Structure formats: structure tokens, C-alpha cells
Coordinates of C-alpha atoms in Angstrom, one line a residue:
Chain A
X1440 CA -37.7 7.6 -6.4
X1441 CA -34.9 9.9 -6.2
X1442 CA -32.3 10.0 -8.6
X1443 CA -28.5 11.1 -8.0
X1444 CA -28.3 14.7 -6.6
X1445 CA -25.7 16.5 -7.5
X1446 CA -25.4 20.4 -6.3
X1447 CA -24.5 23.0 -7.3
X1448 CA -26.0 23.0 -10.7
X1449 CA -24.2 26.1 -11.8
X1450 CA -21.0 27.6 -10.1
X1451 CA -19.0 30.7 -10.9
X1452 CA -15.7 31.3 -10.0
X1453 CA -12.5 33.3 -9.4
X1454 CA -9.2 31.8 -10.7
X1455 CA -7.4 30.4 -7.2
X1456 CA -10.8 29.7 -5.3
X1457 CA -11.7 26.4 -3.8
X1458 CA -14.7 24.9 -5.3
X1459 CA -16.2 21.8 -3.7
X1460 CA -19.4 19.4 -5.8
X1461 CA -21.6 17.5 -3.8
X1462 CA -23.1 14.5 -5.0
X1463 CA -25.9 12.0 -3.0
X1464 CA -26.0 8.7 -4.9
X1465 CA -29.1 6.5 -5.3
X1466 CA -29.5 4.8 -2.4
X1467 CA -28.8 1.3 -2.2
X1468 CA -26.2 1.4 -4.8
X1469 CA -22.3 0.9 -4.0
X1470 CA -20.3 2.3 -6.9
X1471 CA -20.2 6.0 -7.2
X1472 CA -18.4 7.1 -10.6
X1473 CA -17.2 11.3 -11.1
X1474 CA -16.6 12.6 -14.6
X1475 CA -15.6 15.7 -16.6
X1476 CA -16.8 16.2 -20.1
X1477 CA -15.1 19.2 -21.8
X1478 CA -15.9 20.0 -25.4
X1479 CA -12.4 19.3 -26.3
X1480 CA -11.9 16.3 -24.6
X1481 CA -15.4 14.7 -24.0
X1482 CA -16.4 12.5 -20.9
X1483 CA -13.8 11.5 -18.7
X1484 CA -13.9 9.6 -15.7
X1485 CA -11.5 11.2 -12.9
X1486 CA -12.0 8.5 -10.0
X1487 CA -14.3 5.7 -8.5
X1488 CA -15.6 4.2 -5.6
X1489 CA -16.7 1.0 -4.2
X1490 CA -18.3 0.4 -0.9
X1491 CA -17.4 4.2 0.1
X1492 CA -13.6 3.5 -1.0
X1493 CA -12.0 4.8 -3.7
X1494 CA -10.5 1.8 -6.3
X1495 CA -9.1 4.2 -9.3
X1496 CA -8.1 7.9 -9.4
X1497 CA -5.9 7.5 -12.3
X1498 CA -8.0 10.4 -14.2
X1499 CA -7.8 12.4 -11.3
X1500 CA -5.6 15.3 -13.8
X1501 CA -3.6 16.8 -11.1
X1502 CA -3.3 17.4 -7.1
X1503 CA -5.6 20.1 -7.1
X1504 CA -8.5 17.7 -7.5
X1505 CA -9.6 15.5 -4.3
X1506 CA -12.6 13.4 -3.4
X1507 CA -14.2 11.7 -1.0
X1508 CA -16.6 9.6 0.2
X1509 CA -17.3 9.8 3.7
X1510 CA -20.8 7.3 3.8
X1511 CA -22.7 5.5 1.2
X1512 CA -25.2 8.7 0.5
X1513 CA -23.2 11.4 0.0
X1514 CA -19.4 12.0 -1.7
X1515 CA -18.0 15.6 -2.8
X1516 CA -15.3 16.6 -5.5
X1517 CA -12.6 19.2 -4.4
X1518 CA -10.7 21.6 -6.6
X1519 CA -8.2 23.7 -4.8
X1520 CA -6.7 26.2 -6.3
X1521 CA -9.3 26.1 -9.1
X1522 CA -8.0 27.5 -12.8
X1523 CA -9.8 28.2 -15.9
X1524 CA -8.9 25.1 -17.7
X1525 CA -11.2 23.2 -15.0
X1526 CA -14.3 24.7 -16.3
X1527 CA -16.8 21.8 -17.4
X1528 CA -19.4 20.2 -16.5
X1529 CA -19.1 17.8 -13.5
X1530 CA -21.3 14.3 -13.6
X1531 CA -21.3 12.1 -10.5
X1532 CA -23.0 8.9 -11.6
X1533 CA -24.2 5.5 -9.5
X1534 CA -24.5 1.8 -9.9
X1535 CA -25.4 -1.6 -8.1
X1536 CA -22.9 -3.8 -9.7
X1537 CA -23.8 -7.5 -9.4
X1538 CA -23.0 -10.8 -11.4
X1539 CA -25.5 -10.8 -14.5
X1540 CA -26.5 -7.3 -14.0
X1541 CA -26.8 -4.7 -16.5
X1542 CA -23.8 -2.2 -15.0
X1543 CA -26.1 0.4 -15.7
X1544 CA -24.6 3.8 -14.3
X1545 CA -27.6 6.3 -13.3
X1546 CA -25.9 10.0 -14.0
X1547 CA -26.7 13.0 -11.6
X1548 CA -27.9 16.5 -13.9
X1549 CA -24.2 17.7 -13.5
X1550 CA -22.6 20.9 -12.0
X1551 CA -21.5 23.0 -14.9
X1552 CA -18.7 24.9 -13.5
X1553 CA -17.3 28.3 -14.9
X1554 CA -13.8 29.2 -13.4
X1555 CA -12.7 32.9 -14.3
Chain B
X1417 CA -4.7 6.4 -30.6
X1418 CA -7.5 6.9 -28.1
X1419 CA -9.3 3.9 -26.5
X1420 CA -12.6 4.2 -28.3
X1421 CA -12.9 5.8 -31.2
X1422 CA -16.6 6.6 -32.6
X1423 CA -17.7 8.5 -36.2
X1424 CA -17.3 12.3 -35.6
X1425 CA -20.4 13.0 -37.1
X1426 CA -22.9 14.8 -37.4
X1427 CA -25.2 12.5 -39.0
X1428 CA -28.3 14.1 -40.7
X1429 CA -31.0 12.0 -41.6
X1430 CA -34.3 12.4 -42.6
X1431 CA -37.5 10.8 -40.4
X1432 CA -37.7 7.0 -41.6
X1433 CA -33.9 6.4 -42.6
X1434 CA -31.8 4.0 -41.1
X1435 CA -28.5 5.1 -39.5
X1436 CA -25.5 3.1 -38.3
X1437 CA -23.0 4.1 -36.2
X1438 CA -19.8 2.7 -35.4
X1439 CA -16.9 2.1 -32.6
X1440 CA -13.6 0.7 -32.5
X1441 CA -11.7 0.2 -28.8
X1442 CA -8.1 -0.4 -28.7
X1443 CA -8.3 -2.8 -25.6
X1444 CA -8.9 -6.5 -26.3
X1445 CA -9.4 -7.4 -22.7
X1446 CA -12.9 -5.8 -22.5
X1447 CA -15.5 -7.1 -21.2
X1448 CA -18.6 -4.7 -21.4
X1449 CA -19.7 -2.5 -24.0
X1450 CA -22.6 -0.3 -24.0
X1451 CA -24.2 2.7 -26.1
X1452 CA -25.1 5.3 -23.9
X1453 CA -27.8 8.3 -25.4
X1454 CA -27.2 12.0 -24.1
X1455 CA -29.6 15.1 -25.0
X1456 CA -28.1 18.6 -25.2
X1457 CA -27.4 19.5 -22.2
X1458 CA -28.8 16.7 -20.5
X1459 CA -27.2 13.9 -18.8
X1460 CA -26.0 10.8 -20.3
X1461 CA -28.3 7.9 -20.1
X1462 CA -28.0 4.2 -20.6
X1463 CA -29.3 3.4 -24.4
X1464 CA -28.9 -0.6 -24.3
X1465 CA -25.7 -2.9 -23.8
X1466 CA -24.1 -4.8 -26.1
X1467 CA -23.6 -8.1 -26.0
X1468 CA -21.7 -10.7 -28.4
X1469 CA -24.4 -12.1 -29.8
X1470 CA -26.0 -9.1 -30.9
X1471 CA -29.0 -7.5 -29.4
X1472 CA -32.2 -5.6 -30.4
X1473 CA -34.6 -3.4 -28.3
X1474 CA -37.1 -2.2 -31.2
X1475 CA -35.5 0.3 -33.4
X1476 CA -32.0 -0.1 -32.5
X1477 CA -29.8 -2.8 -32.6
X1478 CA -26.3 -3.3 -31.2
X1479 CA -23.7 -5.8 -32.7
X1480 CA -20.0 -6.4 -31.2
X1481 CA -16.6 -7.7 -33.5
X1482 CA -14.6 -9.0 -30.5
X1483 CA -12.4 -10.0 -33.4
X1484 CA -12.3 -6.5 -35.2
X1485 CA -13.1 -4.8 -31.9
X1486 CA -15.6 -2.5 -32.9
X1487 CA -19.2 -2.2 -31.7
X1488 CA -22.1 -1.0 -33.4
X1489 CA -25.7 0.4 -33.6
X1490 CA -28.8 0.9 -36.3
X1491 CA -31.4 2.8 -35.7
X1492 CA -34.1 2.2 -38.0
X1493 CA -37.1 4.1 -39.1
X1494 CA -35.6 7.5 -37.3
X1495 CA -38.1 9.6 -35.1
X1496 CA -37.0 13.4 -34.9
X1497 CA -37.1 12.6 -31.4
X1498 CA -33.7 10.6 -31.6
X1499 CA -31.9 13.3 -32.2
X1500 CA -29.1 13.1 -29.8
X1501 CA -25.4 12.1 -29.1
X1502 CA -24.6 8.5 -28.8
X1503 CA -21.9 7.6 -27.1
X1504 CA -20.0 4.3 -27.2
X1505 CA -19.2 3.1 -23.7
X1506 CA -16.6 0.4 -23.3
X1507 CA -15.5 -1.6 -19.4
X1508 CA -12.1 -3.1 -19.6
X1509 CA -11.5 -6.2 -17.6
X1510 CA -10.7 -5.8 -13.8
X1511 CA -12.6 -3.3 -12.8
X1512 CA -15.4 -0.6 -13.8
X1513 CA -13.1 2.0 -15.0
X1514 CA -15.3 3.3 -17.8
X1515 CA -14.2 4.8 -21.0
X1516 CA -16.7 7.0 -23.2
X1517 CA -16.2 7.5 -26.9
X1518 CA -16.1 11.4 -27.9
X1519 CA -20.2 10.8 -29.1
X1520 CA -21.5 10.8 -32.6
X1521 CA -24.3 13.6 -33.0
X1522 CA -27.3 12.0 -34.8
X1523 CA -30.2 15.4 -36.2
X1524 CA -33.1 13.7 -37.2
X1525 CA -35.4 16.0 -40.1
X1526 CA -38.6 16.0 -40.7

């Protein structure tokens, strides 16, 4: 069984380009999670989604960051104009959240961006 | 202060020992905690929640102080292969929005 997909796995950059993560969830599950970790600031979540709709972007850190979630298998992460500061590695993660169940979140392998 | 604060680390411990970690969260309306285990490089992956009464899954058991609001794990009898970063996971109330602790770096030596 497939876990979360996220792609790229590596992207370089120019300062000012737009850079846009993919990420296809486990299917069946109906909370989709995105995070940063930064070695100066760790593992951050930047926004949610429930059901294909967002519920929290209050870690989103500025305008220049957007996401989406168009269908249940499939959201992206948009940074326009990218900077160097937003080089990190990017984890979208996935859960089936019930009543008594773990809230386990599986975590994709990541996109380690490099912005130059 | 930050929301969850863990041990900096690193720990280093030889093969056998027993090693507790700690975490404190700042937000008394929580309502899941969790410790979360991430390889260099890797991807972080669920360890084992934590639930009031205390819980064990072989090696490691997790404890939580809603009172003090700290969590907890011990590992005992280390392998080299739990060398990792553990990471305390706390869920406040009303929602999922998930806060990680900075990690606490665990080398195991043989």
C-alpha cells in the first residue's frame, strides 16, 4: 500500500522563482497536514485540511506561501516569490481522524528545497 | 516560552542503559500527546501515544503529568538501533493543529 507521495524530493532554486510541492495523501484519509522543519526552528506545521478544506493556516509565515487542496488525493504548496530563508525541507503528512482512534499522522519523505 | 519544550540533548548512552526523556507544554487545554521517532534524514514517524494512565509498548514507556504538564519516555535496555530524534508531539483542544517539540537526539554505543 502506498504511502504519502510527495514530489519533488530535491528542488533547486533562484531567489524570486515560483516553486510549487506536490503531495498525494493516503487514500482514504481526510486530514492532510504541511510542515517545515528548519534546523533553527525545527518542525512547524504551516496549514491543514479537512475534507479537502483548509481549517488552520495560522503558520502559513507570510503571503508568499499558498496551498491548496483541489480533491481528496492530491494538494500542492506554493511559494511565490521564493527567498533563501524558505529553504527546508517540506513534509506533507495524512490522517483518518475518528473518535477512539490513534490520530496517527503518516508523513510523506519530504521535498528538501534549496532557494539560492 | 515555546509550547513544548523537550531536553536539547544529545544523549549518549551505551547498549543496555536506560534513558528518559522529557517534555513540558505550556497549554493546559491539550488533549493528545504523542512521541514521534525521526531517523536522519528520514521522515518523522509515530513512536507510541501517550495516554494518562501511562502506557508501555516493550522497551519504551510513556507517562503524562496533566498536573505538571510534562510528558515522558524510557527506553530501556537501548539497541544501537534507537538511535534517533524523538520528538514530543502535543494536540491542543479544538482541533488537530499539531505542535512538535525541537527533538532530543538519543546515539546509542556499542
Amino acid at each position: 500500500d502506498a504511502g504519502v507521495i510527495q514530489s519533488p524530493r530535491h528542488e533547486v532554486t533562484e531567489m524570486g522563482q515560483e516553486v510549487t510541492l506536490r503531495c498525494k495523501p493516503i487514500s482514504g484519509h481526510d486530514y492532510l497536514f504541511w510542515y517545515r522543519q528548519t534546523m533553527m526552528r525545527g518542525l512547524e506545521l504551516l496549514i491543514y485540511f479537512n475534507n479537502n478544506v483548509p481549517i488552520d493556516d495560522s503558520g502559513m509565515p507570510e503571503d508568499r506561501f499558498s496551498a491548496k487542496m483541489p480533491n481528496a488525493s492530491f494538494s500542492t504548496l506554493k511559494i511565490q516569490p521564493s527567498e533563501p530563508r524558505d529553504s527546508a525541507v517540506y513534509f506533507c503528512a495524512s490522517s483518518l481522524i475518528r473518535q477512539g482512534s490513534s490520530y496517527e499522522q503518516y508523513f510523506g519523505p519530504g521535498t528538501r528545497l534549496t532557494v539560492t | 516560552r515555546k509550547e513544548v519544550e523537550q531536553d536539547p540533548g544529545p544523549f549518549n548512552v551505551p547498549e543496555g542503559a536506560t534513558v528518559a526523556f522529557n517534555c513540558t507544554y505550556s497549554n493546559s487545554a491539550s488533549q493528545s500527546f504523542f512521541w514521534y521517532r525521526q531517523d536522519c534524514r528520514k521522515e518523522p514517524k509515530l513512536l507510541m501515544s501517550v495516554y494518562s494512565s501511562g502506557n508501555e509498548d516493550g522497551r519504551f514507556t510513556a507517562q503524562l503529568n496533566r498536573a505538571s504538564q510534562y510528558i515522558s519516555l524510557l527506553i530501556r535496555d537501548s539497541k544501537l538501533s534507537d538511535s534517533a530524534t524523538y520528538l514530543c508531539v502535543v494536540i491542543p483542544t479544538g482541533g488537530f493543529k499539531t505542535i512538535f517539540g525541537a527533538g532530543t537526539r538519543l546515539f546509542v554505543k556499542a
